[in-house]
GROMACS .gro file of C-alpha atoms in nm:
model
  413
    1MET     CA    1  -1.509   6.778   5.447
    2LYS     CA    2  -1.291   6.598   5.700
    3ARG     CA    3  -1.475   6.273   5.628
    4GLU     CA    4  -1.402   6.304   5.253
    5THR     CA    5  -1.034   6.375   5.325
    6LYS     CA    6  -1.007   6.072   5.551
    7PHE     CA    7  -1.176   5.846   5.289
    8SER     CA    8  -0.941   5.972   5.018
    9PHE     CA    9  -0.640   5.903   5.240
   10LEU     CA   10  -0.753   5.544   5.310
   11LEU     CA   11  -0.820   5.483   4.942
   12LEU     CA   12  -0.474   5.609   4.851
   13LEU     CA   13  -0.318   5.390   5.120
   14LEU     CA   14  -0.496   5.080   4.987
   15ILE     CA   15  -0.378   5.155   4.635
   16ILE     CA   16  -0.018   5.193   4.755
   17ILE     CA   17  -0.035   4.865   4.952
   18SER     CA   18  -0.183   4.678   4.656
   19PHE     CA   19   0.095   4.801   4.428
   20LEU     CA   20   0.355   4.693   4.682
   21TRP     CA   21   0.192   4.351   4.744
   22VAL     CA   22   0.166   4.244   4.379
   23PRO     CA   23   0.545   4.258   4.318
   24LEU     CA   24   0.599   4.079   4.649
   25VAL     CA   25   0.377   3.788   4.539
   26GLN     CA   26   0.523   3.784   4.191
   27ALA     CA   27   0.873   3.773   4.336
   28GLN     CA   28   0.813   3.424   4.480
   29GLU     CA   29   0.987   3.166   4.261
   30LYS     CA   30   0.861   2.810   4.265
   31VAL     CA   31   1.088   2.512   4.329
   32ILE     CA   32   0.965   2.160   4.251
   33LEU     CA   33   1.122   1.911   4.493
   34GLY     CA   34   1.109   1.530   4.467
   35LYS     CA   35   1.290   1.237   4.633
   36VAL     CA   36   1.437   0.957   4.421
   37GLU     CA   37   1.540   0.667   4.644
   38GLY     CA   38   1.625   0.303   4.572
   39ILE     CA   39   1.679   0.115   4.249
   40ILE     CA   40   1.624   0.299   3.921
   41ASN     CA   41   1.327   0.134   3.749
   42PRO     CA   42   1.026   0.230   3.532
   43VAL     CA   43   0.836   0.361   3.836
   44ILE     CA   44   1.121   0.602   3.923
   45GLU     CA   45   1.146   0.694   3.556
   46GLN     CA   46   0.777   0.794   3.541
   47PHE     CA   47   0.809   0.982   3.869
   48VAL     CA   48   1.095   1.199   3.734
   49VAL     CA   49   0.895   1.267   3.417
   50ARG     CA   50   0.605   1.373   3.640
   51LEU     CA   51   0.836   1.608   3.831
   52ILE     CA   52   0.935   1.779   3.506
   53GLU     CA   53   0.572   1.803   3.390
   54GLU     CA   54   0.479   1.952   3.726
   55GLY     CA   55   0.760   2.205   3.686
   56LYS     CA   56   0.624   2.312   3.348
   57LYS     CA   57   0.273   2.341   3.487
   58GLU     CA   58   0.380   2.554   3.783
   59GLU     CA   59   0.632   2.753   3.576
   60ALA     CA   60   0.895   2.664   3.834
   61LYS     CA   61   1.238   2.818   3.849
   62VAL     CA   62   1.413   2.487   3.914
   63ILE     CA   63   1.344   2.116   3.973
   64LEU     CA   64   1.539   1.979   4.269
   65ILE     CA   65   1.585   1.598   4.290
   66LEU     CA   66   1.711   1.447   4.616
   67LEU     CA   67   1.897   1.137   4.498
   68ASP     CA   68   2.003   0.819   4.680
   69THR     CA   69   2.043   0.513   4.457
   70PRO     CA   70   2.271   0.210   4.411
   71GLY     CA   71   2.190   0.207   4.037
   72GLY     CA   72   1.932   0.016   3.838
   73LEU     CA   73   1.795  -0.055   3.493
   74GLU     CA   74   1.993   0.093   3.205
   75GLU     CA   75   1.683   0.154   2.992
   76SER     CA   76   1.506   0.345   3.270
   77MET     CA   77   1.824   0.545   3.337
   78ARG     CA   78   1.855   0.648   2.971
   79ASN     CA   79   1.487   0.749   2.954
   80MET     CA   80   1.533   0.964   3.266
   81ILE     CA   81   1.838   1.128   3.115
   82LYS     CA   82   1.645   1.205   2.795
   83ALA     CA   83   1.376   1.375   3.000
   84ILE     CA   84   1.635   1.577   3.196
   85LEU     CA   85   1.826   1.685   2.883
   86GLN     CA   86   1.504   1.795   2.711
   87SER     CA   87   1.361   1.970   3.016
   88PRO     CA   88   1.296   2.343   2.959
   89ILE     CA   89   1.338   2.390   3.336
   90PRO     CA   90   1.682   2.339   3.493
   91VAL     CA   91   1.711   2.013   3.685
   92THR     CA   92   1.933   2.010   3.992
   93THR     CA   93   2.038   1.678   4.144
   94TYR     CA   94   2.140   1.668   4.508
   95VAL     CA   95   2.288   1.348   4.659
   96TYR     CA   96   2.111   1.361   4.993
   97PRO     CA   97   2.081   1.288   5.287
   98PRO     CA   98   2.429   1.230   5.436
   99GLY     CA   99   2.535   0.869   5.388
  100SER     CA  100   2.363   0.845   5.049
  101ARG     CA  101   2.521   0.752   4.717
  102ALA     CA  102   2.477   0.803   4.345
  103ALA     CA  103   2.630   0.481   4.221
  104SER     CA  104   2.620   0.320   3.878
  105ALA     CA  105   2.312   0.461   3.698
  106GLY     CA  106   2.294   0.736   3.962
  107SER     CA  107   2.628   0.872   3.839
  108PHE     CA  108   2.487   0.919   3.488
  109ILE     CA  109   2.183   1.103   3.624
  110VAL     CA  110   2.407   1.342   3.818
  111MET     CA  111   2.620   1.406   3.508
  112ALA     CA  112   2.309   1.480   3.299
  113SER     CA  113   2.165   1.733   3.545
  114HIS     CA  114   2.199   2.109   3.488
  115HIS     CA  115   2.335   2.150   3.842
  116ALA     CA  116   2.477   1.886   4.077
  117PHE     CA  117   2.543   1.897   4.450
  118MET     CA  118   2.634   1.648   4.720
  119SER     CA  119   2.578   1.651   5.094
  120PRO     CA  120   2.859   1.558   5.338
  121ASN     CA  121   2.953   1.188   5.368
  122THR     CA  122   2.814   1.087   5.030
  123THR     CA  123   2.972   0.915   4.729
  124ILE     CA  124   2.937   0.906   4.352
  125GLY     CA  125   3.077   0.671   4.085
  126ALA     CA  126   3.139   0.296   4.051
  127ALA     CA  127   2.964   0.296   3.714
  128HIS     CA  128   3.155   0.015   3.545
  129PRO     CA  129   2.914  -0.230   3.380
  130VAL     CA  130   2.944  -0.587   3.512
  131THR     CA  131   2.753  -0.910   3.494
  132VAL     CA  132   2.539  -1.029   3.783
  133GLU     CA  133   2.831  -1.250   3.882
  134GLY     CA  134   3.057  -0.944   3.900
  135GLN     CA  135   3.252  -1.046   3.588
  136GLU     CA  136   3.371  -0.812   3.315
  137VAL     CA  137   3.141  -0.744   3.020
  138SER     CA  138   3.253  -0.705   2.659
  139GLU     CA  139   3.474  -0.414   2.559
  140LYS     CA  140   3.201  -0.297   2.323
  141ILE     CA  141   2.958  -0.240   2.612
  142VAL     CA  142   3.227  -0.064   2.820
  143ASN     CA  143   3.318   0.169   2.531
  144ASP     CA  144   2.955   0.260   2.468
  145THR     CA  145   2.889   0.331   2.836
  146ALA     CA  146   3.211   0.533   2.874
  147SER     CA  147   3.128   0.744   2.570
  148PHE     CA  148   2.781   0.812   2.701
  149ILE     CA  149   2.893   0.941   3.041
  150ARG     CA  150   3.175   1.140   2.882
  151THR     CA  151   2.942   1.330   2.649
  152LEU     CA  152   2.706   1.402   2.941
  153ALA     CA  153   2.994   1.547   3.143
  154GLU     CA  154   3.111   1.761   2.849
  155THR     CA  155   2.756   1.888   2.792
  156ARG     CA  156   2.729   2.011   3.152
  157GLY     CA  157   3.086   2.144   3.173
  158ARG     CA  158   3.214   1.873   3.406
  159ASN     CA  159   3.539   1.677   3.401
  160PRO     CA  160   3.498   1.421   3.117
  161GLU     CA  161   3.818   1.230   3.202
  162ILE     CA  162   3.707   1.156   3.558
  163ALA     CA  163   3.357   1.072   3.437
  164GLU     CA  164   3.503   0.819   3.195
  165LYS     CA  165   3.716   0.668   3.471
  166MET     CA  166   3.398   0.605   3.671
  167VAL     CA  167   3.304   0.360   3.397
  168ARG     CA  168   3.637   0.218   3.283
  169GLU     CA  169   3.807   0.198   3.624
  170SER     CA  170   3.494   0.195   3.842
  171ILE     CA  171   3.630   0.474   4.063
  172SER     CA  172   3.414   0.618   4.338
  173LEU     CA  173   3.450   0.972   4.472
  174THR     CA  174   3.359   1.134   4.802
  175GLU     CA  175   3.180   1.470   4.795
  176LYS     CA  176   3.509   1.656   4.852
  177GLU     CA  177   3.691   1.463   4.578
  178ALA     CA  178   3.401   1.518   4.339
  179GLN     CA  179   3.413   1.893   4.401
  180GLU     CA  180   3.792   1.910   4.364
  181LYS     CA  181   3.781   1.721   4.033
  182GLY     CA  182   3.501   1.935   3.890
  183MET     CA  183   3.227   1.675   3.895
  184ILE     CA  184   2.973   1.873   4.099
  185ASP     CA  185   2.889   2.238   4.158
  186GLY     CA  186   2.933   2.225   4.533
  187ILE     CA  187   2.871   2.067   4.872
  188ALA     CA  188   2.557   2.166   5.060
  189GLU     CA  189   2.419   2.086   5.403
  190SER     CA  190   2.052   2.112   5.305
  191PRO     CA  191   1.817   2.169   5.009
  192GLU     CA  192   1.756   2.525   5.135
  193GLU     CA  193   2.129   2.597   5.098
  194ILE     CA  194   2.119   2.481   4.735
  195ILE     CA  195   1.817   2.700   4.663
  196GLU     CA  196   2.003   2.998   4.803
  197PHE     CA  197   2.315   2.905   4.601
  198LEU     CA  198   2.103   2.907   4.283
  199GLY     CA  199   2.003   3.266   4.355
  200ILE     CA  200   1.641   3.203   4.445
  201LYS     CA  201   1.568   3.462   4.713
  202ASN     CA  202   1.199   3.409   4.785
  203PRO     CA  203   1.133   3.040   4.707
  204GLN     CA  204   0.804   2.858   4.720
  205ILE     CA  205   0.898   2.490   4.762
  206ILE     CA  206   0.642   2.250   4.617
  207GLU     CA  207   0.724   1.892   4.718
  208VAL     CA  208   0.592   1.626   4.481
  209LYS     CA  209   0.565   1.286   4.648
  210MET     CA  210   0.521   0.942   4.500
  211LYS     CA  211   0.163   0.820   4.496
  212GLU     CA  212   0.072   0.515   4.705
  213LYS     CA  213   0.044   0.303   4.391
  214GLU     CA  214   0.390   0.418   4.278
  215LYS     CA  215   0.536   0.338   4.621
  216PHE     CA  216   0.390  -0.014   4.612
  217LEU     CA  217   0.513  -0.085   4.258
  218HIS     CA  218   0.854   0.059   4.341
  219PHE     CA  219   0.870  -0.174   4.641
  220LEU     CA  220   0.790  -0.473   4.419
  221LEU     CA  221   1.043  -0.380   4.152
  222ASN     CA  222   1.337  -0.492   4.359
  223PRO     CA  223   1.544  -0.772   4.199
  224THR     CA  224   1.632  -0.933   4.532
  225LEU     CA  225   1.270  -0.928   4.645
  226ALA     CA  226   1.148  -1.066   4.311
  227TYR     CA  227   1.403  -1.349   4.331
  228LEU     CA  228   1.295  -1.440   4.684
  229PHE     CA  229   0.927  -1.426   4.581
  230LEU     CA  230   1.004  -1.669   4.297
  231VAL     CA  231   1.180  -1.923   4.520
  232ILE     CA  232   0.940  -1.899   4.817
  233GLY     CA  233   0.635  -1.903   4.589
  234ALA     CA  234   0.761  -2.216   4.415
  235LEU     CA  235   0.821  -2.384   4.752
  236GLY     CA  236   0.465  -2.296   4.855
  237ILE     CA  237   0.324  -2.461   4.542
  238ILE     CA  238   0.543  -2.768   4.602
  239PHE     CA  239   0.418  -2.798   4.960
  240GLU     CA  240   0.057  -2.766   4.844
  241LEU     CA  241   0.099  -3.037   4.580
  242SER     CA  242   0.264  -3.273   4.828
  243ASN     CA  243  -0.002  -3.200   5.092
  244PRO     CA  244  -0.333  -3.152   4.908
  245GLY     CA  245  -0.584  -2.951   5.106
  246ALA     CA  246  -0.333  -2.736   5.294
  247ILE     CA  247  -0.466  -2.438   5.088
  248ILE     CA  248  -0.266  -2.158   5.258
  249PRO     CA  249   0.077  -2.251   5.110
  250GLY     CA  250  -0.081  -2.288   4.767
  251VAL     CA  251  -0.263  -1.954   4.783
  252PHE     CA  252   0.032  -1.753   4.909
  253GLY     CA  253   0.272  -1.940   4.683
  254THR     CA  254   0.061  -1.849   4.378
  255ILE     CA  255   0.042  -1.483   4.483
  256LEU     CA  256   0.419  -1.462   4.534
  257LEU     CA  257   0.485  -1.627   4.197
  258LEU     CA  258   0.257  -1.378   4.020
  259LEU     CA  259   0.429  -1.084   4.192
  260ALA     CA  260   0.767  -1.226   4.091
  261PHE     CA  261   0.656  -1.265   3.729
  262TYR     CA  262   0.531  -0.904   3.730
  263ALA     CA  263   0.878  -0.785   3.828
  264PHE     CA  264   1.042  -1.019   3.578
  265SER     CA  265   0.823  -0.877   3.300
  266ILE     CA  266   1.008  -0.547   3.354
  267PHE     CA  267   1.356  -0.664   3.447
  268PRO     CA  268   1.592  -0.796   3.177
  269ILE     CA  269   1.552  -1.169   3.247
  270ASN     CA  270   1.759  -1.456   3.113
  271LEU     CA  271   1.524  -1.747   3.033
  272ALA     CA  272   1.801  -2.000   3.097
  273GLY     CA  273   1.823  -1.875   3.455
  274ILE     CA  274   1.450  -1.935   3.513
  275LEU     CA  275   1.476  -2.286   3.365
  276PHE     CA  276   1.776  -2.372   3.583
  277ILE     CA  277   1.594  -2.255   3.896
  278PHE     CA  278   1.288  -2.468   3.823
  279LEU     CA  279   1.512  -2.763   3.729
  280GLY     CA  280   1.679  -2.734   4.070
  281LEU     CA  281   1.344  -2.733   4.249
  282LEU     CA  282   1.228  -3.031   4.040
  283LEU     CA  283   1.536  -3.231   4.141
  284PHE     CA  284   1.467  -3.151   4.507
  285ILE     CA  285   1.111  -3.284   4.468
  286LEU     CA  286   1.219  -3.601   4.289
  287ASP     CA  287   1.472  -3.682   4.559
  288LEU     CA  288   1.210  -3.632   4.826
  289LEU     CA  289   0.905  -3.798   4.674
  290VAL     CA  290   1.027  -4.043   4.411
  291THR     CA  291   1.367  -4.170   4.519
  292PRO     CA  292   1.407  -4.092   4.888
  293GLY     CA  293   1.742  -4.183   5.034
  294ILE     CA  294   1.965  -4.124   4.734
  295GLY     CA  295   2.061  -3.759   4.807
  296VAL     CA  296   2.238  -3.714   4.473
  297LEU     CA  297   1.938  -3.534   4.326
  298THR     CA  298   1.933  -3.291   4.619
  299ALA     CA  299   2.297  -3.201   4.549
  300GLY     CA  300   2.216  -3.159   4.181
  301GLY     CA  301   1.918  -2.942   4.271
  302ALA     CA  302   2.137  -2.712   4.481
  303VAL     CA  303   2.386  -2.675   4.195
  304ALA     CA  304   2.112  -2.604   3.940
  305LEU     CA  305   1.946  -2.350   4.172
  306PHE     CA  306   2.280  -2.173   4.228
  307PHE     CA  307   2.368  -2.141   3.859
  308GLY     CA  308   2.010  -2.044   3.771
  309SER     CA  309   2.024  -1.765   4.028
  310LEU     CA  310   2.352  -1.638   3.882
  311MET     CA  311   2.209  -1.634   3.529
  312LEU     CA  312   1.866  -1.496   3.625
  313PHE     CA  313   1.924  -1.137   3.508
  314ASP     CA  314   2.059  -1.036   3.168
  315ILE     CA  315   2.421  -0.918   3.186
  316GLN     CA  316   2.350  -0.591   3.001
  317GLY     CA  317   2.040  -0.483   3.193
  318GLY     CA  318   2.206  -0.300   3.479
  319VAL     CA  319   2.033  -0.515   3.745
  320THR     CA  320   2.242  -0.711   3.992
  321LEU     CA  321   2.158  -0.982   4.242
  322PRO     CA  322   2.392  -0.988   4.546
  323LEU     CA  323   2.599  -1.304   4.562
  324ASN     CA  324   2.545  -1.336   4.937
  325VAL     CA  325   2.167  -1.342   4.879
  326ILE     CA  326   2.206  -1.621   4.621
  327ILE     CA  327   2.432  -1.832   4.845
  328THR     CA  328   2.209  -1.783   5.151
  329THR     CA  329   1.893  -1.873   4.958
  330VAL     CA  330   2.044  -2.185   4.799
  331LEU     CA  331   2.180  -2.306   5.133
  332CYS     CA  332   1.845  -2.250   5.309
  333VAL     CA  333   1.647  -2.432   5.037
  334ALA     CA  334   1.899  -2.720   5.029
  335ALA     CA  335   1.896  -2.746   5.410
  336PHE     CA  336   1.515  -2.757   5.408
  337PHE     CA  337   1.506  -3.043   5.159
  338VAL     CA  338   1.787  -3.231   5.335
  339PHE     CA  339   1.585  -3.206   5.656
  340ALA     CA  340   1.270  -3.323   5.474
  341LEU     CA  341   1.466  -3.609   5.314
  342GLY     CA  342   1.595  -3.717   5.654
  343MET     CA  343   1.242  -3.715   5.794
  344ALA     CA  344   1.125  -3.930   5.503
  345LEU     CA  345   1.404  -4.182   5.563
  346ARG     CA  346   1.326  -4.205   5.934
  347THR     CA  347   0.960  -4.259   5.851
  348MET     CA  348   1.047  -4.542   5.612
  349ARG     CA  349   1.266  -4.716   5.869
  350LYS     CA  350   1.028  -4.668   6.158
  351LYS     CA  351   0.822  -4.965   6.270
  352VAL     CA  352   0.463  -4.943   6.154
  353VAL     CA  353   0.233  -4.864   6.447
  354THR     CA  354  -0.106  -4.882   6.276
  355GLY     CA  355  -0.287  -5.140   6.060
  356ILE     CA  356  -0.219  -5.507   6.021
  357GLU     CA  357   0.152  -5.447   5.955
  358SER     CA  358   0.190  -5.325   6.313
  359LEU     CA  359   0.114  -5.678   6.442
  360ILE     CA  360   0.425  -5.836   6.293
  361GLY     CA  361   0.653  -5.941   6.579
  362GLU     CA  362   0.374  -5.919   6.838
  363VAL     CA  363   0.284  -6.206   7.074
  364GLY     CA  364  -0.069  -6.353   7.064
  365THR     CA  365  -0.270  -6.638   7.220
  366ALA     CA  366  -0.436  -6.924   7.034
  367LYS     CA  367  -0.812  -6.925   7.100
  368GLU     CA  368  -0.839  -7.276   6.957
  369ASP     CA  369  -0.615  -7.545   6.817
  370LEU     CA  370  -0.433  -7.425   6.508
  371ASN     CA  371  -0.397  -7.723   6.280
  372PRO     CA  372  -0.298  -7.530   6.085
  373GLU     CA  373  -0.560  -7.245   6.098
  374GLY     CA  374  -0.785  -7.089   6.360
  375PHE     CA  375  -0.851  -6.777   6.568
  376ILE     CA  376  -0.597  -6.603   6.786
  377THR     CA  377  -0.602  -6.281   6.993
  378VAL     CA  378  -0.335  -6.015   6.953
  379GLU     CA  379  -0.348  -5.699   7.167
  380GLY     CA  380  -0.709  -5.781   7.256
  381GLU     CA  381  -0.820  -5.821   6.894
  382LEU     CA  382  -0.941  -6.142   6.730
  383TRP     CA  383  -0.754  -6.248   6.412
  384TRP     CA  384  -0.760  -6.546   6.178
  385ALA     CA  385  -0.420  -6.710   6.173
  386ARG     CA  386  -0.230  -6.998   6.015
  387ALA     CA  387   0.042  -7.173   6.212
  388GLU     CA  388   0.366  -7.298   6.065
  389SER     CA  389   0.343  -7.598   6.300
  390PRO     CA  390   0.054  -7.730   6.515
  391VAL     CA  391  -0.040  -7.503   6.808
  392LYS     CA  392  -0.272  -7.600   7.092
  393LYS     CA  393  -0.540  -7.380   7.242
  394GLY     CA  394  -0.400  -7.133   7.497
  395GLU     CA  395  -0.041  -7.150   7.372
  396LYS     CA  396   0.151  -6.834   7.286
  397VAL     CA  397   0.235  -6.755   6.926
  398ILE     CA  398   0.444  -6.490   6.750
  399VAL     CA  399   0.321  -6.315   6.435
  400SER     CA  400   0.592  -6.358   6.171
  401GLN     CA  401   0.419  -6.222   5.858
  402LYS     CA  402   0.085  -6.173   5.691
  403GLU     CA  403  -0.095  -6.292   5.380
  404GLY     CA  404  -0.383  -6.062   5.303
  405GLN     CA  405  -0.592  -6.055   5.623
  406THR     CA  406  -0.444  -6.383   5.755
  407LEU     CA  407  -0.163  -6.373   6.010
  408ILE     CA  408   0.118  -6.626   5.974
  409VAL     CA  409   0.230  -6.734   6.323
  410LYS     CA  410   0.470  -6.972   6.491
  411LYS     CA  411   0.475  -7.119   6.839
  412GLU     CA  412   0.663  -6.913   7.092
  413GLU     CA  413   0.966  -7.101   7.226
   0.00000   0.00000   0.00000
């Protein structure tokens, strides 16, 4: 009887524990976390879409994006915003870690998010559209961009006037200024603090990372890197063509050019910029190989390369190329060709040290009477020579010129 009582007690205890455990497990709320770093491009766009899809699949409570970006492609930014606005799961954007920024396109993404936070020592703003040269764009583009960020701010209950000033006046706010002006929901030290602020008591954080393929493509889709790949790849091809058989410069130059063209197939490219860049490189080659010594073509090549670099990206695409990168690249390429041009000039002026031309100006000895032709020895070699005036056997002669394989000599005074 005691055994039956003990068994019944254990069974009842297991039932009570099971009923207590099920609510405990069900109380865990899932949080999808992903890091968005670097330039906004199609790879980042697809990654954010994947975060939202993962949130739907896991029935997550919130999607938390850790953001640090200088901006990027306008088209990719707008597609990301569409995905965020249509997401059935709230998307929270957190400018993190300290020292990060949500500039340009990043500002729009923050405004579109359901919740927005910033960590200490971060900034947001500077969303005014400019050309790659830093010049003002048309008023039509500014008005469209300002209206877009204003409606995003109004939709999320944020300050539309300040949001519009980010575009029209290119203002940038610190985390404290952004909170004071109603642009974000708060300042947080860590993602865990945000999760607690959102009222998630028992979170299960699921971090979604970029795949290796996505990381590699994201690395390639950098406008500065693509520009350098284009210039260095072209120089490699030039070196290969001027030195047939070198192989390595040609192989790596071709690979870099293909990688550059992959990036350019996604970036908003101005064809005139590409043509100017290749015109500049062509002028460098002509000055080096066809008309060495002039130098004017090298100067023209540097100018063409500079303007081509400025015009490389379309002014409305949201992609910028730092001016210091352009200037540094142009100066390095020009310096390389000036150095190569100087080497070519020194080679042309240098006395020939091989072949029959190297004998001009050398002293030889007549092996027989030259009246006017006969054999002579120069530097231990036997040559057929013709004297300008009679020369006796054993007398010294100087080689003045050549005609075919015959040396023209004159008696040494």
